Amino acid sequence: ITSAHMLLSAMLDNSIQQGNPLNIDPRRIIWKRVVDMNDRALRNIVIGLGGKAHGVPREDGFDITVASEVMAILCLASNLHDLKERLKRIVVAYNYDGKPVTAEDLHAAGAMAALLKDAVKPNLVQTLEHVPAIIHGGPFANIAHGCNSVMATRTALRLADFTITEAGFGADLGAEKFFDIKCRQAGLAPDACVLVATVRALKMHGGVAKADLKEPNVEAVKKGLPNLGKHIENIFKFGVPVVVAINIFAQDTKEELQAVYDFCAGMGVNVALSDVFAKGGEGGVELAKEVVALAESGMARFKPIYPLEMSLREKVATVVKEIYGGDRVEFQTKAAQALDQYEKEGYGNLPV
Protein backbone atom coordinates (compact mmCIF):
# COMPACT_ATOMS: atom_id res chain seq x y z
CA ILE A 1 0.00 0.00 0.00
CA THR A 2 2.87 2.37 0.79
CA SER A 3 4.48 1.63 -2.58
CA ALA A 4 1.26 2.17 -4.54
CA HIS A 5 0.49 5.38 -2.69
CA MET A 6 4.00 6.75 -3.12
CA LEU A 7 4.01 5.87 -6.80
CA LEU A 8 1.03 8.16 -7.26
CA SER A 9 2.79 10.88 -5.26
CA ALA A 10 5.89 10.57 -7.44
CA MET A 11 3.90 10.64 -10.67
CA LEU A 12 2.00 13.70 -9.48
CA ASP A 13 5.15 15.69 -8.80
CA ASN A 14 6.81 14.42 -11.96
CA SER A 15 3.87 15.67 -14.01
CA ILE A 16 4.33 19.13 -12.54
CA GLN A 17 8.09 18.95 -13.17
CA GLN A 18 7.62 17.90 -16.80
CA GLY A 19 5.80 21.04 -17.91
CA ASN A 20 2.59 20.53 -15.88
CA PRO A 21 0.41 19.36 -18.81
CA LEU A 22 -2.59 18.88 -16.50
CA ASN A 23 -2.37 22.51 -15.35
CA ILE A 24 -2.21 21.38 -11.69
CA ASP A 25 -2.36 24.14 -9.10
CA PRO A 26 0.44 23.31 -6.59
CA ARG A 27 -1.50 25.21 -3.92
CA ARG A 28 -4.43 22.80 -4.25
CA ILE A 29 -2.71 19.42 -4.08
CA ILE A 30 -4.59 17.28 -1.54
CA TRP A 31 -2.62 14.03 -1.94
CA LYS A 32 -0.03 13.67 0.81
CA ARG A 33 2.71 11.09 0.99
CA VAL A 34 2.66 8.16 3.44
CA VAL A 35 5.12 6.25 5.60
CA ASP A 36 4.48 3.22 7.81
CA MET A 37 5.89 4.98 10.86
CA ASN A 38 4.50 7.59 13.23
CA ASP A 39 7.13 10.23 12.48
CA ARG A 40 5.62 13.57 13.49
CA ALA A 41 8.52 15.56 12.01
CA LEU A 42 7.31 14.56 8.53
CA ARG A 43 3.70 15.67 8.94
CA ASN A 44 4.36 19.07 7.34
CA ILE A 45 7.36 19.49 5.06
CA VAL A 46 8.66 21.36 2.00
CA ILE A 47 9.75 19.26 -1.00
CA GLY A 48 11.43 20.02 -4.31
CA LEU A 49 14.41 21.87 -2.88
CA GLY A 50 17.89 21.61 -4.32
CA GLY A 51 17.51 23.19 -7.75
CA LYS A 52 15.64 22.75 -11.03
CA ALA A 53 16.47 19.06 -11.46
CA HIS A 54 14.92 18.12 -8.12
CA GLY A 55 11.32 19.11 -8.69
CA VAL A 56 9.08 22.10 -8.02
CA PRO A 57 9.24 23.38 -4.43
CA ARG A 58 5.93 23.12 -2.59
CA GLU A 59 4.44 22.27 0.77
CA ASP A 60 3.68 18.62 1.39
CA GLY A 61 3.44 16.17 4.27
CA PHE A 62 3.29 12.53 5.31
CA ASP A 63 0.39 10.55 6.77
CA ILE A 64 0.71 7.10 8.30
CA THR A 65 0.16 4.33 5.73
CA VAL A 66 -2.98 2.89 7.30
CA ALA A 67 -4.61 6.32 6.86
CA SER A 68 -4.02 6.14 3.11
CA GLU A 69 -7.02 6.30 0.81
CA VAL A 70 -5.46 3.30 -0.93
CA MET A 71 -6.05 1.26 2.24
CA ALA A 72 -9.73 2.22 2.28
CA ILE A 73 -10.04 1.44 -1.43
CA LEU A 74 -8.36 -1.96 -1.02
CA CYS A 75 -10.87 -2.86 1.69
CA LEU A 76 -13.93 -1.84 -0.32
CA ALA A 77 -12.86 -3.42 -3.63
CA SER A 78 -14.59 -6.63 -4.68
CA ASN A 79 -11.78 -7.83 -6.98
CA LEU A 80 -8.65 -6.61 -8.76
CA HIS A 81 -10.60 -4.99 -11.59
CA ASP A 82 -12.83 -3.12 -9.15
CA LEU A 83 -9.72 -2.05 -7.25
CA LYS A 84 -8.24 -0.53 -10.41
CA GLU A 85 -11.47 1.31 -11.21
CA ARG A 86 -11.59 2.77 -7.70
CA LEU A 87 -7.93 3.80 -7.88
CA LYS A 88 -8.65 5.68 -11.10
CA ARG A 89 -11.13 7.90 -9.29
CA ILE A 90 -8.72 9.10 -6.57
CA VAL A 91 -8.65 12.92 -6.61
CA VAL A 92 -5.11 14.12 -6.00
CA ALA A 93 -5.36 17.85 -6.77
CA TYR A 94 -7.27 20.58 -8.55
CA ASN A 95 -6.13 22.48 -11.62
CA TYR A 96 -6.11 26.22 -12.10
CA ASP A 97 -9.68 26.03 -13.42
CA GLY A 98 -10.87 24.39 -10.19
CA LYS A 99 -11.41 20.98 -11.82
CA PRO A 100 -10.33 17.77 -10.02
CA VAL A 101 -7.24 15.91 -11.18
CA THR A 102 -7.39 12.13 -10.70
CA ALA A 103 -5.02 9.18 -10.68
CA GLU A 104 -6.49 8.25 -14.06
CA ASP A 105 -5.45 11.64 -15.45
CA LEU A 106 -1.90 10.86 -14.33
CA HIS A 107 -2.08 7.34 -15.87
CA ALA A 108 -1.10 5.90 -12.50
CA ALA A 109 -3.98 3.53 -11.70
CA GLY A 110 -2.74 0.58 -13.74
CA ALA A 111 0.71 0.56 -12.19
CA MET A 112 -0.78 1.03 -8.73
CA ALA A 113 -3.08 -1.94 -9.25
CA ALA A 114 -0.12 -4.03 -10.42
CA LEU A 115 1.73 -3.22 -7.20
CA LEU A 116 -1.34 -4.30 -5.23
CA LYS A 117 -2.04 -7.54 -7.12
CA ASP A 118 -0.86 -9.67 -4.19
CA ALA A 119 -2.06 -7.31 -1.48
CA VAL A 120 -5.68 -7.85 -2.57
CA LYS A 121 -5.50 -11.50 -1.54
CA PRO A 122 -6.87 -12.14 1.98
CA ASN A 123 -4.51 -13.68 4.53
CA LEU A 124 -5.55 -17.01 6.04
CA VAL A 125 -4.10 -17.60 9.51
CA GLN A 126 -4.68 -20.09 12.32
CA THR A 127 -5.56 -19.29 15.91
CA LEU A 128 -3.99 -21.04 18.91
CA GLU A 129 -7.01 -23.36 18.94
CA HIS A 130 -6.57 -24.23 15.23
CA VAL A 131 -9.52 -22.15 14.06
CA PRO A 132 -9.16 -20.43 10.68
CA ALA A 133 -9.18 -16.63 10.70
CA ILE A 134 -8.84 -14.20 7.82
CA ILE A 135 -6.89 -11.02 8.50
CA HIS A 136 -6.91 -8.46 5.71
CA GLY A 137 -6.88 -4.68 5.70
CA GLY A 138 -7.17 -2.08 8.40
CA PRO A 139 -8.43 1.41 7.48
CA PHE A 140 -8.97 3.77 10.40
CA ALA A 141 -12.62 4.25 11.37
CA ASN A 142 -12.17 7.93 12.22
CA ILE A 143 -11.05 8.87 8.70
CA ALA A 144 -12.31 5.89 6.68
CA HIS A 145 -14.81 3.07 7.27
CA GLY A 146 -12.85 1.01 9.81
CA CYS A 147 -13.62 -2.51 8.55
CA ASN A 148 -11.63 -5.38 7.14
CA SER A 149 -11.79 -6.02 3.39
CA VAL A 150 -14.91 -6.97 1.49
CA MET A 151 -12.92 -9.74 -0.18
CA ALA A 152 -11.96 -11.20 3.21
CA THR A 153 -15.57 -11.24 4.39
CA ARG A 154 -16.87 -12.76 1.16
CA THR A 155 -14.14 -15.39 1.26
CA ALA A 156 -15.08 -16.34 4.81
CA LEU A 157 -18.76 -16.56 3.90
CA ARG A 158 -17.90 -19.10 1.21
CA LEU A 159 -15.77 -21.20 3.55
CA ALA A 160 -17.88 -21.44 6.71
CA ASP A 161 -21.45 -21.68 7.98
CA PHE A 162 -20.97 -18.61 10.18
CA THR A 163 -18.74 -15.61 9.62
CA ILE A 164 -17.92 -13.18 12.42
CA THR A 165 -16.34 -9.85 11.59
CA GLU A 166 -15.49 -6.85 13.74
CA ALA A 167 -16.31 -3.22 13.05
CA GLY A 168 -13.65 -0.80 14.27
CA PHE A 169 -14.50 1.51 17.22
CA GLY A 170 -17.80 1.24 19.11
CA ALA A 171 -21.36 0.39 18.16
CA ASP A 172 -21.90 4.02 17.16
CA LEU A 173 -19.10 4.97 14.79
CA GLY A 174 -17.98 1.41 14.01
CA ALA A 175 -21.37 -0.22 13.52
CA GLU A 176 -22.80 2.73 11.61
CA LYS A 177 -19.97 2.75 9.09
CA PHE A 178 -19.99 -1.05 8.83
CA PHE A 179 -23.70 -1.06 8.03
CA ASP A 180 -23.99 2.12 5.97
CA ILE A 181 -20.76 1.83 3.99
CA LYS A 182 -19.33 -1.70 3.87
CA CYS A 183 -22.57 -3.70 3.95
CA ARG A 184 -24.30 -1.39 1.50
CA GLN A 185 -21.44 -1.38 -0.99
CA ALA A 186 -20.76 -5.11 -0.72
CA GLY A 187 -24.39 -6.23 -0.69
CA LEU A 188 -24.04 -7.85 2.74
CA ALA A 189 -26.95 -8.27 5.17
CA PRO A 190 -25.91 -9.24 8.73
CA ASP A 191 -28.09 -11.82 10.50
CA ALA A 192 -27.10 -10.78 14.02
CA CYS A 193 -24.95 -8.32 15.94
CA VAL A 194 -22.81 -8.92 19.03
CA LEU A 195 -22.51 -5.83 21.22
CA VAL A 196 -19.56 -6.16 23.59
CA ALA A 197 -19.71 -4.51 27.00
CA THR A 198 -17.78 -4.69 30.26
CA VAL A 199 -18.81 -3.96 33.82
CA ARG A 200 -15.64 -1.88 34.15
CA ALA A 201 -16.64 0.41 31.29
CA LEU A 202 -20.20 0.75 32.57
CA LYS A 203 -18.89 1.80 35.98
CA MET A 204 -16.66 4.37 34.31
CA HIS A 205 -19.69 5.70 32.40
CA GLY A 206 -21.39 5.89 35.78
CA GLY A 207 -18.72 8.25 37.10
CA VAL A 208 -16.21 5.92 38.76
CA ALA A 209 -12.55 6.91 38.48
CA LYS A 210 -10.23 4.47 36.72
CA ALA A 211 -8.31 3.79 39.92
CA ASP A 212 -11.52 2.62 41.65
CA LEU A 213 -12.93 0.35 38.93
CA LYS A 214 -11.97 -2.84 40.77
CA GLU A 215 -14.24 -1.93 43.70
CA PRO A 216 -17.85 -3.26 43.58
CA ASN A 217 -20.33 -0.52 42.71
CA VAL A 218 -23.73 -1.65 41.48
CA GLU A 219 -25.14 1.88 41.49
CA ALA A 220 -22.40 3.10 39.15
CA VAL A 221 -23.17 0.23 36.79
CA LYS A 222 -26.82 1.24 36.75
CA LYS A 223 -25.89 4.86 36.05
CA GLY A 224 -23.72 3.74 33.10
CA LEU A 225 -26.31 1.40 31.57
CA PRO A 226 -28.19 4.12 29.60
CA ASN A 227 -25.06 4.41 27.45
CA LEU A 228 -25.30 0.69 26.65
CA GLY A 229 -29.00 1.21 26.01
CA LYS A 230 -28.29 3.86 23.39
CA HIS A 231 -25.95 1.49 21.57
CA ILE A 232 -28.63 -1.20 21.59
CA GLU A 233 -31.16 1.28 20.19
CA ASN A 234 -28.72 2.20 17.43
CA ILE A 235 -28.39 -1.42 16.33
CA PHE A 236 -32.18 -1.83 16.33
CA LYS A 237 -32.44 1.11 13.91
CA PHE A 238 -30.59 -0.95 11.31
CA GLY A 239 -33.03 -3.84 11.68
CA VAL A 240 -30.42 -6.23 13.06
CA PRO A 241 -31.13 -8.35 16.19
CA VAL A 242 -28.50 -7.98 18.91
CA VAL A 243 -27.07 -9.94 21.82
CA VAL A 244 -24.97 -8.26 24.51
CA ALA A 245 -21.72 -10.04 25.30
CA ILE A 246 -20.26 -9.17 28.69
CA ASN A 247 -16.49 -9.49 28.53
CA ILE A 248 -16.05 -10.48 32.16
CA PHE A 249 -13.24 -9.64 34.55
CA ALA A 250 -12.35 -11.54 37.70
CA GLN A 251 -13.50 -8.69 39.98
CA ASP A 252 -17.00 -8.45 38.46
CA THR A 253 -19.64 -9.28 41.08
CA LYS A 254 -22.88 -11.23 40.65
CA GLU A 255 -24.85 -8.14 41.62
CA GLU A 256 -23.15 -6.00 38.98
CA LEU A 257 -23.68 -8.64 36.30
CA GLN A 258 -27.32 -9.05 37.33
CA ALA A 259 -27.86 -5.32 36.88
CA VAL A 260 -26.76 -5.68 33.26
CA TYR A 261 -28.98 -8.74 32.75
CA ASP A 262 -32.02 -6.94 34.17
CA PHE A 263 -31.45 -3.80 32.08
CA CYS A 264 -31.04 -5.72 28.83
CA ALA A 265 -34.03 -7.92 29.59
CA GLY A 266 -36.08 -4.73 29.85
CA MET A 267 -35.01 -3.90 26.30
CA GLY A 268 -35.81 -7.40 25.03
CA VAL A 269 -32.14 -8.32 24.53
CA ASN A 270 -30.38 -11.44 25.75
CA VAL A 271 -27.02 -11.32 27.53
CA ALA A 272 -24.20 -13.87 27.38
CA LEU A 273 -20.97 -13.99 29.34
CA SER A 274 -17.69 -14.14 27.43
CA ASP A 275 -14.60 -15.43 29.23
CA VAL A 276 -12.40 -16.18 26.22
CA PHE A 277 -9.51 -14.15 27.63
CA ALA A 278 -9.12 -16.57 30.54
CA LYS A 279 -10.49 -19.81 29.04
CA GLY A 280 -10.07 -19.53 25.29
CA GLY A 281 -12.79 -21.01 23.11
CA GLU A 282 -14.39 -22.76 26.07
CA GLY A 283 -15.15 -19.37 27.60
CA GLY A 284 -17.13 -18.33 24.53
CA VAL A 285 -19.48 -21.31 24.20
CA GLU A 286 -22.41 -19.59 25.93
CA LEU A 287 -22.08 -16.56 23.67
CA ALA A 288 -21.68 -18.70 20.56
CA LYS A 289 -24.93 -20.52 21.28
CA GLU A 290 -26.77 -17.22 21.68
CA VAL A 291 -25.32 -15.89 18.42
CA VAL A 292 -26.26 -19.03 16.46
CA ALA A 293 -29.81 -18.94 17.80
CA LEU A 294 -30.15 -15.24 16.99
CA ALA A 295 -28.68 -15.58 13.50
CA GLU A 296 -30.99 -18.48 12.67
CA SER A 297 -34.08 -16.80 14.11
CA GLY A 298 -34.88 -14.96 10.88
CA MET A 299 -35.45 -11.73 12.81
CA ALA A 300 -32.99 -9.67 10.76
CA ARG A 301 -34.50 -6.99 8.53
CA PHE A 302 -31.32 -5.12 7.68
CA LYS A 303 -31.52 -1.65 6.20
CA PRO A 304 -29.07 1.28 6.13
CA ILE A 305 -30.05 4.27 8.22
CA TYR A 306 -30.26 6.67 5.27
CA PRO A 307 -30.91 6.35 1.51
CA LEU A 308 -28.19 7.38 -0.92
CA GLU A 309 -30.63 9.76 -2.59
CA MET A 310 -30.38 12.11 0.41
CA SER A 311 -28.12 15.14 0.11
CA LEU A 312 -24.78 14.97 1.91
CA ARG A 313 -26.04 17.46 4.50
CA GLU A 314 -29.13 15.34 5.15
CA LYS A 315 -27.02 12.20 5.53
CA VAL A 316 -24.73 13.88 8.05
CA ALA A 317 -27.71 15.22 9.97
CA THR A 318 -29.34 11.78 10.02
CA VAL A 319 -26.24 10.16 11.51
CA VAL A 320 -25.84 12.92 14.08
CA LYS A 321 -29.46 12.75 15.20
CA GLU A 322 -30.14 9.01 14.97
CA ILE A 323 -26.79 7.59 16.09
CA TYR A 324 -25.25 10.25 18.34
CA GLY A 325 -28.41 11.83 19.75
CA GLY A 326 -27.68 15.34 18.51
CA ASP A 327 -30.42 17.93 17.99
CA ARG A 328 -29.09 19.53 14.83
CA VAL A 329 -25.96 20.08 12.75
CA GLU A 330 -24.30 23.42 12.17
CA PHE A 331 -21.76 23.44 9.34
CA GLN A 332 -18.87 25.86 9.44
CA THR A 333 -18.26 27.78 6.25
CA LYS A 334 -15.32 25.62 5.15
CA ALA A 335 -17.28 22.39 5.69
CA ALA A 336 -20.34 23.75 3.89
CA GLN A 337 -18.22 24.80 0.92
CA ALA A 338 -16.61 21.36 0.80
CA LEU A 339 -20.00 19.61 0.77
CA ASP A 340 -21.21 21.90 -2.02
CA GLN A 341 -18.09 21.12 -4.01
CA TYR A 342 -18.47 17.35 -3.53
CA GLU A 343 -22.05 17.44 -4.76
CA LYS A 344 -21.09 19.62 -7.71
CA GLU A 345 -18.42 17.06 -8.63
CA GLY A 346 -20.98 14.25 -8.57
CA TYR A 347 -20.26 12.67 -5.19
CA GLY A 348 -23.63 13.49 -3.62
CA ASN A 349 -24.91 9.92 -4.00
CA LEU A 350 -22.13 8.40 -1.88
CA PRO A 351 -22.44 7.35 1.79
CA VAL A 352 -20.84 9.58 4.41
XYZ file of C-alpha atoms in Angstrom:
352
model
C 0.000 0.000 0.000
C 2.867 2.366 0.793
C 4.475 1.628 -2.577
C 1.264 2.166 -4.543
C 0.485 5.383 -2.686
C 4.004 6.754 -3.115
C 4.014 5.867 -6.801
C 1.028 8.156 -7.264
C 2.786 10.879 -5.261
C 5.893 10.572 -7.438
C 3.896 10.641 -10.672
C 2.004 13.702 -9.481
C 5.153 15.693 -8.803
C 6.811 14.416 -11.962
C 3.867 15.672 -14.011
C 4.333 19.134 -12.539
C 8.089 18.947 -13.169
C 7.617 17.900 -16.804
C 5.797 21.037 -17.906
C 2.595 20.527 -15.879
C 0.414 19.358 -18.814
C -2.590 18.881 -16.504
C -2.373 22.509 -15.351
C -2.209 21.384 -11.694
C -2.362 24.145 -9.100
C 0.439 23.308 -6.586
C -1.498 25.214 -3.918
C -4.427 22.796 -4.249
C -2.715 19.422 -4.076
C -4.586 17.280 -1.542
C -2.622 14.027 -1.944
C -0.030 13.670 0.809
C 2.715 11.093 0.992
C 2.663 8.155 3.443
C 5.120 6.246 5.598
C 4.482 3.223 7.807
C 5.886 4.980 10.863
C 4.497 7.592 13.235
C 7.133 10.234 12.482
C 5.620 13.574 13.490
C 8.523 15.559 12.006
C 7.306 14.557 8.530
C 3.699 15.675 8.945
C 4.357 19.073 7.335
C 7.364 19.492 5.061
C 8.656 21.355 2.003
C 9.749 19.262 -0.996
C 11.433 20.016 -4.309
C 14.410 21.872 -2.880
C 17.890 21.609 -4.324
C 17.505 23.186 -7.746
C 15.639 22.747 -11.034
C 16.465 19.063 -11.462
C 14.922 18.121 -8.121
C 11.321 19.114 -8.691
C 9.085 22.098 -8.018
C 9.238 23.379 -4.428
C 5.930 23.123 -2.590
C 4.437 22.270 0.769
C 3.683 18.618 1.392
C 3.438 16.169 4.266
C 3.286 12.529 5.313
C 0.388 10.547 6.769
C 0.714 7.100 8.302
C 0.164 4.333 5.730
C -2.982 2.893 7.303
C -4.607 6.320 6.864
C -4.023 6.139 3.108
C -7.019 6.298 0.807
C -5.461 3.304 -0.929
C -6.047 1.261 2.241
C -9.728 2.217 2.284
C -10.043 1.435 -1.428
C -8.362 -1.956 -1.017
C -10.867 -2.865 1.694
C -13.933 -1.843 -0.324
C -12.856 -3.419 -3.630
C -14.587 -6.633 -4.675
C -11.784 -7.828 -6.984
C -8.649 -6.611 -8.763
C -10.595 -4.988 -11.595
C -12.833 -3.121 -9.147
C -9.721 -2.051 -7.246
C -8.241 -0.531 -10.411
C -11.470 1.309 -11.211
C -11.594 2.773 -7.697
C -7.934 3.797 -7.876
C -8.649 5.677 -11.102
C -11.127 7.901 -9.288
C -8.722 9.105 -6.574
C -8.654 12.917 -6.610
C -5.105 14.120 -6.002
C -5.357 17.846 -6.766
C -7.270 20.582 -8.549
C -6.130 22.475 -11.621
C -6.107 26.221 -12.102
C -9.684 26.026 -13.421
C -10.865 24.392 -10.190
C -11.411 20.978 -11.821
C -10.329 17.772 -10.016
C -7.236 15.906 -11.183
C -7.392 12.131 -10.703
C -5.018 9.182 -10.677
C -6.487 8.249 -14.056
C -5.454 11.644 -15.446
C -1.897 10.859 -14.328
C -2.078 7.343 -15.868
C -1.101 5.903 -12.499
C -3.983 3.528 -11.695
C -2.740 0.580 -13.743
C 0.709 0.561 -12.192
C -0.782 1.034 -8.725
C -3.079 -1.945 -9.246
C -0.118 -4.030 -10.419
C 1.735 -3.221 -7.196
C -1.339 -4.300 -5.226
C -2.044 -7.543 -7.119
C -0.857 -9.674 -4.191
C -2.061 -7.312 -1.479
C -5.681 -7.848 -2.572
C -5.497 -11.503 -1.545
C -6.866 -12.136 1.978
C -4.507 -13.682 4.533
C -5.552 -17.008 6.044
C -4.099 -17.603 9.515
C -4.678 -20.093 12.317
C -5.556 -19.293 15.907
C -3.987 -21.042 18.908
C -7.005 -23.364 18.943
C -6.567 -24.228 15.230
C -9.518 -22.153 14.065
C -9.158 -20.428 10.675
C -9.178 -16.634 10.704
C -8.838 -14.203 7.815
C -6.893 -11.021 8.501
C -6.906 -8.457 5.715
C -6.882 -4.676 5.698
C -7.172 -2.079 8.405
C -8.430 1.409 7.482
C -8.968 3.774 10.405
C -12.619 4.249 11.371
C -12.167 7.930 12.224
C -11.048 8.869 8.704
C -12.309 5.886 6.678
C -14.815 3.069 7.269
C -12.851 1.007 9.812
C -13.623 -2.505 8.548
C -11.629 -5.381 7.138
C -11.786 -6.023 3.394
C -14.909 -6.971 1.487
C -12.921 -9.741 -0.177
C -11.964 -11.202 3.211
C -15.574 -11.238 4.391
C -16.873 -12.755 1.160
C -14.139 -15.393 1.255
C -15.081 -16.335 4.812
C -18.760 -16.556 3.898
C -17.897 -19.100 1.208
C -15.768 -21.204 3.550
C -17.879 -21.445 6.712
C -21.448 -21.683 7.978
C -20.972 -18.614 10.181
C -18.740 -15.608 9.617
C -17.917 -13.177 12.415
C -16.340 -9.846 11.590
C -15.495 -6.852 13.744
C -16.307 -3.222 13.050
C -13.652 -0.797 14.272
C -14.501 1.506 17.217
C -17.800 1.244 19.111
C -21.358 0.392 18.161
C -21.903 4.017 17.165
C -19.101 4.966 14.790
C -17.982 1.409 14.006
C -21.368 -0.223 13.515
C -22.798 2.733 11.608
C -19.970 2.749 9.090
C -19.988 -1.053 8.830
C -23.697 -1.060 8.030
C -23.989 2.124 5.968
C -20.760 1.825 3.989
C -19.334 -1.698 3.874
C -22.567 -3.703 3.950
C -24.305 -1.389 1.504
C -21.436 -1.380 -0.994
C -20.761 -5.113 -0.719
C -24.390 -6.226 -0.689
C -24.041 -7.848 2.738
C -26.950 -8.270 5.166
C -25.912 -9.243 8.735
C -28.089 -11.821 10.504
C -27.096 -10.784 14.022
C -24.946 -8.324 15.944
C -22.810 -8.920 19.031
C -22.512 -5.834 21.222
C -19.556 -6.165 23.588
C -19.710 -4.507 27.001
C -17.778 -4.689 30.261
C -18.809 -3.957 33.821
C -15.641 -1.879 34.152
C -16.638 0.409 31.295
C -20.196 0.750 32.575
C -18.886 1.799 35.984
C -16.662 4.374 34.314
C -19.685 5.696 32.396
C -21.387 5.885 35.784
C -18.721 8.246 37.096
C -16.211 5.918 38.758
C -12.547 6.907 38.480
C -10.229 4.468 36.715
C -8.306 3.785 39.921
C -11.522 2.623 41.650
C -12.926 0.349 38.931
C -11.973 -2.838 40.766
C -14.236 -1.934 43.699
C -17.846 -3.259 43.584
C -20.325 -0.521 42.713
C -23.733 -1.647 41.477
C -25.142 1.884 41.490
C -22.402 3.102 39.153
C -23.167 0.225 36.790
C -26.822 1.235 36.750
C -25.887 4.860 36.050
C -23.719 3.744 33.104
C -26.306 1.404 31.572
C -28.185 4.118 29.602
C -25.056 4.406 27.453
C -25.299 0.691 26.648
C -28.997 1.215 26.007
C -28.286 3.860 23.389
C -25.946 1.495 21.573
C -28.633 -1.197 21.586
C -31.163 1.278 20.193
C -28.717 2.196 17.432
C -28.390 -1.422 16.325
C -32.184 -1.828 16.331
C -32.440 1.113 13.915
C -30.588 -0.948 11.307
C -33.025 -3.840 11.679
C -30.416 -6.227 13.061
C -31.131 -8.345 16.193
C -28.503 -7.984 18.910
C -27.074 -9.944 21.823
C -24.975 -8.262 24.509
C -21.715 -10.037 25.296
C -20.258 -9.165 28.689
C -16.494 -9.494 28.529
C -16.054 -10.479 32.162
C -13.239 -9.638 34.552
C -12.348 -11.541 37.704
C -13.500 -8.694 39.976
C -16.999 -8.446 38.459
C -19.635 -9.285 41.076
C -22.879 -11.233 40.649
C -24.855 -8.144 41.620
C -23.147 -6.005 38.978
C -23.685 -8.639 36.296
C -27.316 -9.050 37.326
C -27.857 -5.317 36.878
C -26.765 -5.676 33.256
C -28.984 -8.739 32.749
C -32.020 -6.939 34.166
C -31.453 -3.799 32.085
C -31.036 -5.720 28.833
C -34.034 -7.915 29.587
C -36.076 -4.731 29.852
C -35.014 -3.900 26.300
C -35.805 -7.400 25.035
C -32.138 -8.315 24.527
C -30.377 -11.440 25.750
C -27.019 -11.321 27.531
C -24.205 -13.874 27.382
C -20.973 -13.989 29.338
C -17.689 -14.145 27.433
C -14.596 -15.432 29.228
C -12.399 -16.177 26.225
C -9.506 -14.154 27.629
C -9.122 -16.575 30.539
C -10.485 -19.808 29.041
C -10.072 -19.526 25.292
C -12.790 -21.013 23.109
C -14.391 -22.761 26.067
C -15.146 -19.371 27.600
C -17.131 -18.335 24.535
C -19.484 -21.311 24.205
C -22.411 -19.590 25.928
C -22.076 -16.558 23.675
C -21.680 -18.705 20.557
C -24.934 -20.524 21.277
C -26.766 -17.219 21.682
C -25.324 -15.895 18.424
C -26.257 -19.030 16.465
C -29.812 -18.943 17.797
C -30.153 -15.245 16.992
C -28.677 -15.578 13.501
C -30.986 -18.481 12.669
C -34.077 -16.797 14.111
C -34.878 -14.963 10.883
C -35.453 -11.732 12.807
C -32.995 -9.668 10.759
C -34.498 -6.987 8.530
C -31.323 -5.123 7.676
C -31.521 -1.648 6.197
C -29.074 1.279 6.131
C -30.052 4.272 8.223
C -30.262 6.674 5.274
C -30.905 6.354 1.509
C -28.195 7.379 -0.924
C -30.633 9.764 -2.587
C -30.377 12.109 0.408
C -28.120 15.141 0.108
C -24.781 14.974 1.909
C -26.036 17.464 4.498
C -29.127 15.340 5.153
C -27.023 12.204 5.534
C -24.725 13.876 8.048
C -27.710 15.219 9.965
C -29.344 11.780 10.024
C -26.244 10.156 11.507
C -25.842 12.923 14.076
C -29.465 12.745 15.198
C -30.138 9.014 14.972
C -26.789 7.590 16.091
C -25.252 10.252 18.337
C -28.412 11.830 19.753
C -27.681 15.339 18.505
C -30.418 17.926 17.991
C -29.093 19.533 14.835
C -25.963 20.084 12.751
C -24.301 23.422 12.174
C -21.765 23.441 9.343
C -18.868 25.860 9.445
C -18.256 27.781 6.252
C -15.317 25.615 5.151
C -17.279 22.391 5.687
C -20.343 23.747 3.892
C -18.224 24.797 0.921
C -16.613 21.361 0.795
C -20.000 19.615 0.768
C -21.213 21.903 -2.015
C -18.087 21.125 -4.013
C -18.468 17.353 -3.526
C -22.048 17.436 -4.756
C -21.085 19.619 -7.714
C -18.416 17.058 -8.633
C -20.985 14.245 -8.573
C -20.265 12.667 -5.192
C -23.629 13.485 -3.622
C -24.911 9.923 -3.996
C -22.126 8.403 -1.875
C -22.437 7.353 1.785
C -20.837 9.579 4.409
